[in-house]
CSV table of C-alpha atoms and ligand atoms in Angstrom, one decimal:
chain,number,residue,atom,x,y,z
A,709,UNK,CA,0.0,0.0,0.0
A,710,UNK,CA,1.4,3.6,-1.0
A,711,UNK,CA,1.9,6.1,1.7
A,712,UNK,CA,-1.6,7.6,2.8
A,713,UNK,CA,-1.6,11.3,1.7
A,714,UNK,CA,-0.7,14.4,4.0
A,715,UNK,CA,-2.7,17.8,3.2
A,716,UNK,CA,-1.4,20.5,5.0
A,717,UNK,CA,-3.9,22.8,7.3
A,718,UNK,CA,-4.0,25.9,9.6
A,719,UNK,CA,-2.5,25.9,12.8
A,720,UNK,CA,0.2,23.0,12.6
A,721,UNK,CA,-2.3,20.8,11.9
A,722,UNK,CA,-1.7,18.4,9.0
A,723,UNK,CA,-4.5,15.8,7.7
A,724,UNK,CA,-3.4,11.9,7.0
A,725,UNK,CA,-5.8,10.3,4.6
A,726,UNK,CA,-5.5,6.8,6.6
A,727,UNK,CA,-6.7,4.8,3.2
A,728,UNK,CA,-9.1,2.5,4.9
A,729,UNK,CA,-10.8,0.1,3.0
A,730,UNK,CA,-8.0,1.2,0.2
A,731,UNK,CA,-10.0,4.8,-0.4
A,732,UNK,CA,-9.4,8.0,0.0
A,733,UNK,CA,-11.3,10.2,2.4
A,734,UNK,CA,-12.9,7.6,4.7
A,735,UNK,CA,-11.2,8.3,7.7
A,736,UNK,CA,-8.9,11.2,9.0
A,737,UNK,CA,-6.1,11.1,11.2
A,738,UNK,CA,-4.6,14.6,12.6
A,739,UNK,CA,-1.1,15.2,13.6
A,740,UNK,CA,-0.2,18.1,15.7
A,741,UNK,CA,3.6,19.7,15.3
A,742,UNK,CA,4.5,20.6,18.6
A,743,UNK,CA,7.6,19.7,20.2
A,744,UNK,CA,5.8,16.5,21.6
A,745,UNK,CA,4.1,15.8,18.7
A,746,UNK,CA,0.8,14.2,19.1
A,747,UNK,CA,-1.8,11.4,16.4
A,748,UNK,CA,-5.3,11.9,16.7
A,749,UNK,CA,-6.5,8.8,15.0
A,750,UNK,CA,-4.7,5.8,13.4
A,751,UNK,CA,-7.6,4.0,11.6
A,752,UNK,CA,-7.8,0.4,11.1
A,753,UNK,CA,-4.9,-2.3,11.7
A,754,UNK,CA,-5.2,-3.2,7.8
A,755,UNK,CA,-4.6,-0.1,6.3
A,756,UNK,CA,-1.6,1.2,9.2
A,757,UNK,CA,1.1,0.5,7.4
A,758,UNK,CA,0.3,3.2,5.0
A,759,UNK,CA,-0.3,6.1,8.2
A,760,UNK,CA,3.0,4.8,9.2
A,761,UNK,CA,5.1,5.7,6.0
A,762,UNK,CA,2.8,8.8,6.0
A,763,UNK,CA,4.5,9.7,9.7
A,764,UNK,CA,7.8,9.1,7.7
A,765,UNK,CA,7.4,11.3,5.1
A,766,UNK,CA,6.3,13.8,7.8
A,767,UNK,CA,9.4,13.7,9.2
A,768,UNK,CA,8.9,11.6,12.5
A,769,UNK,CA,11.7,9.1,13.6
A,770,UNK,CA,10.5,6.3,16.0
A,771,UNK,CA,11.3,8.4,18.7
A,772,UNK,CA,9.5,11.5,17.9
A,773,UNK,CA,6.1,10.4,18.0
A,774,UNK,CA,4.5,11.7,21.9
A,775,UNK,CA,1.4,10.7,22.0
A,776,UNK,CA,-1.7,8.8,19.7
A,777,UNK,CA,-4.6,10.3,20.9
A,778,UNK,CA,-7.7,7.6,20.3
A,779,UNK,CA,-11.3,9.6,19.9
A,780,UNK,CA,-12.9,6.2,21.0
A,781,UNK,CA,-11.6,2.3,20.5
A,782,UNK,CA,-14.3,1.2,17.0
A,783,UNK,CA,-11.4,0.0,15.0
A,784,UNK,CA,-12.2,2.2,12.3
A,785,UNK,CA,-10.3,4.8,14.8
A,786,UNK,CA,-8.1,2.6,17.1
A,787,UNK,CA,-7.0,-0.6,15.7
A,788,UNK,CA,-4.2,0.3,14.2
A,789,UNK,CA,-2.9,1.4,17.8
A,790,UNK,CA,-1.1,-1.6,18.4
A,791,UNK,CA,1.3,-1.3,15.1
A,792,UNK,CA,1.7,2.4,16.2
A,793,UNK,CA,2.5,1.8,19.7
A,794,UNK,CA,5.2,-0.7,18.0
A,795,UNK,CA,6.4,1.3,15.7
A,796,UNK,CA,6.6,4.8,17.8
A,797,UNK,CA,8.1,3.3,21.4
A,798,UNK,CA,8.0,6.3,22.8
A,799,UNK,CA,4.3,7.1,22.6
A,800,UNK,CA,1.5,7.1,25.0
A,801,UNK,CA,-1.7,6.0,24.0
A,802,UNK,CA,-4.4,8.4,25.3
A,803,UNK,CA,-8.6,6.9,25.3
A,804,UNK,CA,-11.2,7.6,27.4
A,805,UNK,CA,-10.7,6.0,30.3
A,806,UNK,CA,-13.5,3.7,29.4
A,807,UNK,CA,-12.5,1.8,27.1
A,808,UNK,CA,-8.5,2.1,27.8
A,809,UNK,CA,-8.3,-1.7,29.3
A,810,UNK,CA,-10.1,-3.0,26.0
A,811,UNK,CA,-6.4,-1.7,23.9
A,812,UNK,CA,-4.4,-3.5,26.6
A,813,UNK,CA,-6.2,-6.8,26.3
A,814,UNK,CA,-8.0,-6.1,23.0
A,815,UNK,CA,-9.7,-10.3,22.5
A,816,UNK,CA,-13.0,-8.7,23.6
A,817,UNK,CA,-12.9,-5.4,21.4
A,818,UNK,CA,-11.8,-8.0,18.3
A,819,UNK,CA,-14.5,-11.0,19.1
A,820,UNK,CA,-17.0,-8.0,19.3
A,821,UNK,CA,-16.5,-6.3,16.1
A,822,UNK,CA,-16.2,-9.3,14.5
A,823,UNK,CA,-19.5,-10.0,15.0
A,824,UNK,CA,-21.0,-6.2,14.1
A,825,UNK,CA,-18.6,-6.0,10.8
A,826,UNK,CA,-18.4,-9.7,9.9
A,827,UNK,CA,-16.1,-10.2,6.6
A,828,UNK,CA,-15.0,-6.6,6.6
A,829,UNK,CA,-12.8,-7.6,9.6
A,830,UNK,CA,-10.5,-9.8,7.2
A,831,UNK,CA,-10.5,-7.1,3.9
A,832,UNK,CA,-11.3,-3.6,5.8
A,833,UNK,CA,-10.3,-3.3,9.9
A,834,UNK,CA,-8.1,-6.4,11.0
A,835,UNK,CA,-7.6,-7.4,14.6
A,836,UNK,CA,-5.9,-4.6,17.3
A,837,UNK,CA,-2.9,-5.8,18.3
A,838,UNK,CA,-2.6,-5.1,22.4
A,839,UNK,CA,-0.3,-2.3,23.8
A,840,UNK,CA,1.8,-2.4,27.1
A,841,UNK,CA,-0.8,-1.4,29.4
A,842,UNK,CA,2.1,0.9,31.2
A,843,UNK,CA,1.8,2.9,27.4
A,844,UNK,CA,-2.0,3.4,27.7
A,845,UNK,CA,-3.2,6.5,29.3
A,846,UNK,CA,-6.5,6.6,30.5
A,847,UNK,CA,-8.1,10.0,30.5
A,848,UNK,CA,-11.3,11.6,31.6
A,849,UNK,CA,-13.4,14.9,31.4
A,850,UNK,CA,-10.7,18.0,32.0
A,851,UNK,CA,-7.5,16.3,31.6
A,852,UNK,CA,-4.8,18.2,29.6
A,853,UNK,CA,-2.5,16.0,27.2
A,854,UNK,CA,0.8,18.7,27.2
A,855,UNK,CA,2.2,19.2,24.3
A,856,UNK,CA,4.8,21.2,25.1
A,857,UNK,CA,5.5,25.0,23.7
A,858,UNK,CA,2.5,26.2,25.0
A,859,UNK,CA,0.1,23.7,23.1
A,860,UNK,CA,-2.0,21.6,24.9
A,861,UNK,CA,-5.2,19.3,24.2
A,862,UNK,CA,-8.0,19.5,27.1
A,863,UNK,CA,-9.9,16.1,26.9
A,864,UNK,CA,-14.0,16.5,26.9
A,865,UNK,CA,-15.5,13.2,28.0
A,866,UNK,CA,-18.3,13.0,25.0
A,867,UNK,CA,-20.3,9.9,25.5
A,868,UNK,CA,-23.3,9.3,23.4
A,869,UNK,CA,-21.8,7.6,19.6
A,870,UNK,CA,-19.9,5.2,22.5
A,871,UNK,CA,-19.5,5.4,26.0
A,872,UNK,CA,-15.7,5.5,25.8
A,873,UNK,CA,-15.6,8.2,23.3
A,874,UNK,CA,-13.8,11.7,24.1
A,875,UNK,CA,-13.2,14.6,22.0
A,876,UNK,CA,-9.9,16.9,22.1
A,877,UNK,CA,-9.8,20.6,22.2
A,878,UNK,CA,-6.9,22.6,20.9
A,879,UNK,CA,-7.9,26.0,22.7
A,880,UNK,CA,-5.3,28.1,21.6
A,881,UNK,CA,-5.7,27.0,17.6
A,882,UNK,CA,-10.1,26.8,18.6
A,883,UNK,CA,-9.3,23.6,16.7
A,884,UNK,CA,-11.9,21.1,18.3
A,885,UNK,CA,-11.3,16.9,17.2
A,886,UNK,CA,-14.9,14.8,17.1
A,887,UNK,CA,-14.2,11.9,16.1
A,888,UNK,CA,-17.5,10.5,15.7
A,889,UNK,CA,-19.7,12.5,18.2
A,890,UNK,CA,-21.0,14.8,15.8
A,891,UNK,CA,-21.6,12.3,12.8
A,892,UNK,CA,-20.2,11.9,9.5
A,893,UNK,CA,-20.1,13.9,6.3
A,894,UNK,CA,-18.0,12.4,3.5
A,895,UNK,CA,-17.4,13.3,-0.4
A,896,UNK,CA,-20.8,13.9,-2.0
A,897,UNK,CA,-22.8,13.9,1.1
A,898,UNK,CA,-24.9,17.2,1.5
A,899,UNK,CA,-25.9,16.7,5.0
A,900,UNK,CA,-23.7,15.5,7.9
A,901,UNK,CA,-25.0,12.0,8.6
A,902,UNK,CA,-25.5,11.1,12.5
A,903,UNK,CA,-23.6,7.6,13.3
A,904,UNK,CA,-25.7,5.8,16.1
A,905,UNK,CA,-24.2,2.3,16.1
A,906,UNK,CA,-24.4,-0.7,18.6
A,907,UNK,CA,-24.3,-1.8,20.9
A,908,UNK,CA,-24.3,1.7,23.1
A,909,UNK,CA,-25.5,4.6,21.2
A,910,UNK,CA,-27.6,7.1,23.4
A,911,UNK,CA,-29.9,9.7,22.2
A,912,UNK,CA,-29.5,12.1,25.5
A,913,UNK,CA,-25.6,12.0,25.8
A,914,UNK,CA,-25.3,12.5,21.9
A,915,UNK,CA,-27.1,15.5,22.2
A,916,UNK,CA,-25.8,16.7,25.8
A,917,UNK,CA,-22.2,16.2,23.7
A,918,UNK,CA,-23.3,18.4,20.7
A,919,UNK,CA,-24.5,21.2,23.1
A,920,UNK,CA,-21.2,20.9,25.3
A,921,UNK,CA,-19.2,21.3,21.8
A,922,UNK,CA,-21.2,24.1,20.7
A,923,UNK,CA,-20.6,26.1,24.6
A,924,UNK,CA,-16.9,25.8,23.4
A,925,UNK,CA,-17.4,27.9,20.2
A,926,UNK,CA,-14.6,26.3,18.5
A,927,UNK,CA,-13.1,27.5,15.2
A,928,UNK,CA,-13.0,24.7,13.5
A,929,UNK,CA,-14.3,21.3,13.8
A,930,UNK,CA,-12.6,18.3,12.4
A,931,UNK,CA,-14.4,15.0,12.1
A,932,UNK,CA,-13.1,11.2,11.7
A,933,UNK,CA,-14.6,11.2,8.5
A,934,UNK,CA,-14.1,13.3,7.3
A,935,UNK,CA,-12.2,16.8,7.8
A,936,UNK,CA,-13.3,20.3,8.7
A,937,UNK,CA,-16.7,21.0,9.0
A,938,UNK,CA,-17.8,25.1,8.7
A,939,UNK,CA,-18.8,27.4,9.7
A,940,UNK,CA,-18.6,25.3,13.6
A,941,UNK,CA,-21.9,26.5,14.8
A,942,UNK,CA,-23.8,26.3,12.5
A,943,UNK,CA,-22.9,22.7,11.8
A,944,UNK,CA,-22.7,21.5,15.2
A,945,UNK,CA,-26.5,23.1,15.0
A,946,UNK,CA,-27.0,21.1,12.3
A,947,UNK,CA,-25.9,18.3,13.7
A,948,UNK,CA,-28.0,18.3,16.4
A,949,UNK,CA,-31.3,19.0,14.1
A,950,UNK,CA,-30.0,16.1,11.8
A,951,UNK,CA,-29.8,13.9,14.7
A,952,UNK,CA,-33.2,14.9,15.9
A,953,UNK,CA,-34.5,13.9,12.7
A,954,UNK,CA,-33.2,11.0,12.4
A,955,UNK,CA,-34.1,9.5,15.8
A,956,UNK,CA,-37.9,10.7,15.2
A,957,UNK,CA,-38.0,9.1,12.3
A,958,UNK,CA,-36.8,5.8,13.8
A,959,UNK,CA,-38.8,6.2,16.6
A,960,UNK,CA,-42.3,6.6,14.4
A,961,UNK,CA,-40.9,3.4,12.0
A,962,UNK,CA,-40.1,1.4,15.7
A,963,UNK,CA,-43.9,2.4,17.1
A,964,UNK,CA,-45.6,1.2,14.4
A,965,UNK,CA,-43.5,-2.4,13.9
A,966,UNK,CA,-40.8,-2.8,16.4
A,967,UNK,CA,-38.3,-5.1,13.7
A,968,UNK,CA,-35.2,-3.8,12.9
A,969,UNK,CA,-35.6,-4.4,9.0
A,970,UNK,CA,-38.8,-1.9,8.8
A,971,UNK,CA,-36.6,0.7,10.8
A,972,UNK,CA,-34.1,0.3,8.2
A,973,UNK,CA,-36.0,0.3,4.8
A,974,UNK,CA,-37.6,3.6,6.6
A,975,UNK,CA,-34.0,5.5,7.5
A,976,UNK,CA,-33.4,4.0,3.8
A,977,UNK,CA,-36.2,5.7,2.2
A,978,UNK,CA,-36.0,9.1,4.1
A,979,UNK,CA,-32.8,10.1,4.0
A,980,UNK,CA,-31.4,8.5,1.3
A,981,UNK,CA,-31.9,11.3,-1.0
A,982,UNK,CA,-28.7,13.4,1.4
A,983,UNK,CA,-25.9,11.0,-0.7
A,984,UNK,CA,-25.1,13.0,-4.3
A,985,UNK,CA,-24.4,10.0,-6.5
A,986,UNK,CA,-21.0,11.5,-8.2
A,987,UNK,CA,-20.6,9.6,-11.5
A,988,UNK,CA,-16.9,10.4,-11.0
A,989,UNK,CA,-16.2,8.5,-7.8
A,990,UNK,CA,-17.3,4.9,-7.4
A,991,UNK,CA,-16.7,4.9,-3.9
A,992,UNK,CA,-19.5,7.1,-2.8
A,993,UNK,CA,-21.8,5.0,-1.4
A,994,UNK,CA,-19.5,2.6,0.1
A,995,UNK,CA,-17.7,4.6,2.0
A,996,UNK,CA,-21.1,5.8,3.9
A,997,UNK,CA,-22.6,2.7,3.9
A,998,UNK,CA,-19.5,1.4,6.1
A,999,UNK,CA,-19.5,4.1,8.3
A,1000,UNK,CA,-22.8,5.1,9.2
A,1001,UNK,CA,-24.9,2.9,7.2
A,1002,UNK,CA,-28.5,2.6,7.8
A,1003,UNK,CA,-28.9,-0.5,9.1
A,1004,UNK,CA,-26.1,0.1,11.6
A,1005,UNK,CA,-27.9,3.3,12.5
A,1006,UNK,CA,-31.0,1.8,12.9
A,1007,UNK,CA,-29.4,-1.2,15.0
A,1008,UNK,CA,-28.1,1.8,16.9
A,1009,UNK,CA,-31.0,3.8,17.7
A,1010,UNK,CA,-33.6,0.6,18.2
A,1011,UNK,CA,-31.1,-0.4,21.0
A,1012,UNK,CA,-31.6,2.7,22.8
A,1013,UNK,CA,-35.3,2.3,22.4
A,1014,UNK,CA,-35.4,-1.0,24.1
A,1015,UNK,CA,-32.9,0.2,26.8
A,1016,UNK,CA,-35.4,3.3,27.0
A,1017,UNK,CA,-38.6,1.1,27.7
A,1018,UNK,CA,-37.1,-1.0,29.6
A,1019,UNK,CA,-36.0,1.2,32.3
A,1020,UNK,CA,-32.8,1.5,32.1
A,1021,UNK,CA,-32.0,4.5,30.2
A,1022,UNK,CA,-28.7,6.3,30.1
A,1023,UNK,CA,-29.0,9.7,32.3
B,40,LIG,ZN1,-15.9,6.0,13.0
């Protein structure tokens, strides 16, 4: 695999096209020049190899690699962190600290996406590989991951896509890092698409993040997949409207017949008019359809209905 591409942006920031699933623009990673230089994002374990000669051609040595911050541990973000963690031994992992003993003994994390992604684990993520659990940081709500020259990343515990997902807020650049709490807008999509997976996505928190986001007036907003989304108000306002459609519309399709395959065919028909078909890229609708596709969404959102009527909601 060639070396993922590096696009240069504002404030030290520079995008790596990880290549998953051997495309462009599925999902981003961000590295931060600072003189503790810092990964937000690796992607999957199958498509590493190509971040890693990316980190060459940036210029990092094995030693100059400080930290590999982790928005939450899906594998379309972390699994790669492994291979990193090998191949830059000076860096700490930083993750929620949720889901930080699921990198140092990762059989659970693979076994479990295995059974949500199926073949795709064998031609699009690959298993995590563990890291020392003395590498792993664990970080919650208000934590500050020093970068050193004056830069710093405070850590915003922003549950609601997961429950071990964080975002990362460069305050002096008003550079704010998502992940996937806001959702997902990739090539040809004219809407920013919420992603509600399994097995813990939760309506309340998901919109509680969006709001705590939006308190930050950030700048700019980078997502997982993929880039900067503008102006930052404004689409986090979106967001949140998007999202409120979304879960409406699940929740009339689940009232009147609670099976996941008419909750489906319904996000299907709705919103399937927000994906531009663009004649000159053949990887439009796969790239969404693994990311947030609907049936993943709907999976996602009738979940949190059960859990809702069943008493145990999330707040
Ligand atoms: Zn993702």
């Amino acid at each position: 695999m060639s070396p993922a591409p590096l696009e240069p942006l504002p404030d030290g920031v520079t995008a790596i096209d990880t290549m998953t699933a051997g495309m462009t623009k599925v999902t981003a990673g961000y590295l931060l020049d600072a003189p503790r230089p810092a990964l937000v994002e690796c992607g999957p374990a199958l498509s590493v190899s190509s971040v890693l000669r990316a980190l060459d051609g940036a210029g990092l040595g094995p030693g100059d690699l400080a930290y590999l911050v982790l928005s939450h541990i899906h594998l379309d973000h972390a699994g790669g962190a492994g291979d990193v963690a090998e191949a830059f031994p000076g860096a700490t992992v930083v993750v929620s600290e949720v889901g930080a003993r699921h990198l140092v003994e990762p059989d659970r994390l693979n076994a479990s996406s295995r059974r949500v992604y199926g073949e795709l684990m064998d031609t699009v993520y690959g298993d995590c590989t563990p890291v020392a659990g003395e590498r792993v940081r664990g970080v919650a709500d208000g934590d500050r991951i020093d970068l050193g020259g004056g830069r710093r990343l405070d850590v915003l515990y922003a549950p609601g896509h997961a429950k071990h997902h964080i975002g990362v807020f460069d305050p002096d650049a008003g550079a704010l890092f998502v992940g996937d709490s806001v959702g997902v807008r990739l090539p040809g999509m004219t809407e920013i698409r919420p992603a509600t997976p399994p097995p813990d996505f939760d309506l309340v928190l998901a919109q509680r993040t969006l709001q705590r986001y939006r308190s930050l007036d950030p700048r700019v907003v980078y997502l997982a997949h993929y880039g900067a989304i503008d102006p930052p108000q404004e689409a986090l306002h979106e967001a949140s409207e998007r999202l409120a459609l979304w879960a409406e519309t699940a929740r009339c399709a689940y009232a009147d017949h609670s099976e996941l395959d008419h909750v489906t065919e319904v996000l299907t028909q709705r919103f399937a008019g927000e994906m531009a078909a663009d004649p000159d890229d053949p990887h439009s609708q796969r790239r969404v359809e693994l990311l947030s596709g609907y049936r993943s969404n709907a999976m996602g959102l009738v979940r949190y209905f059960e859990r809702a009527t069943t008493g145990n909601p999330s707040s």
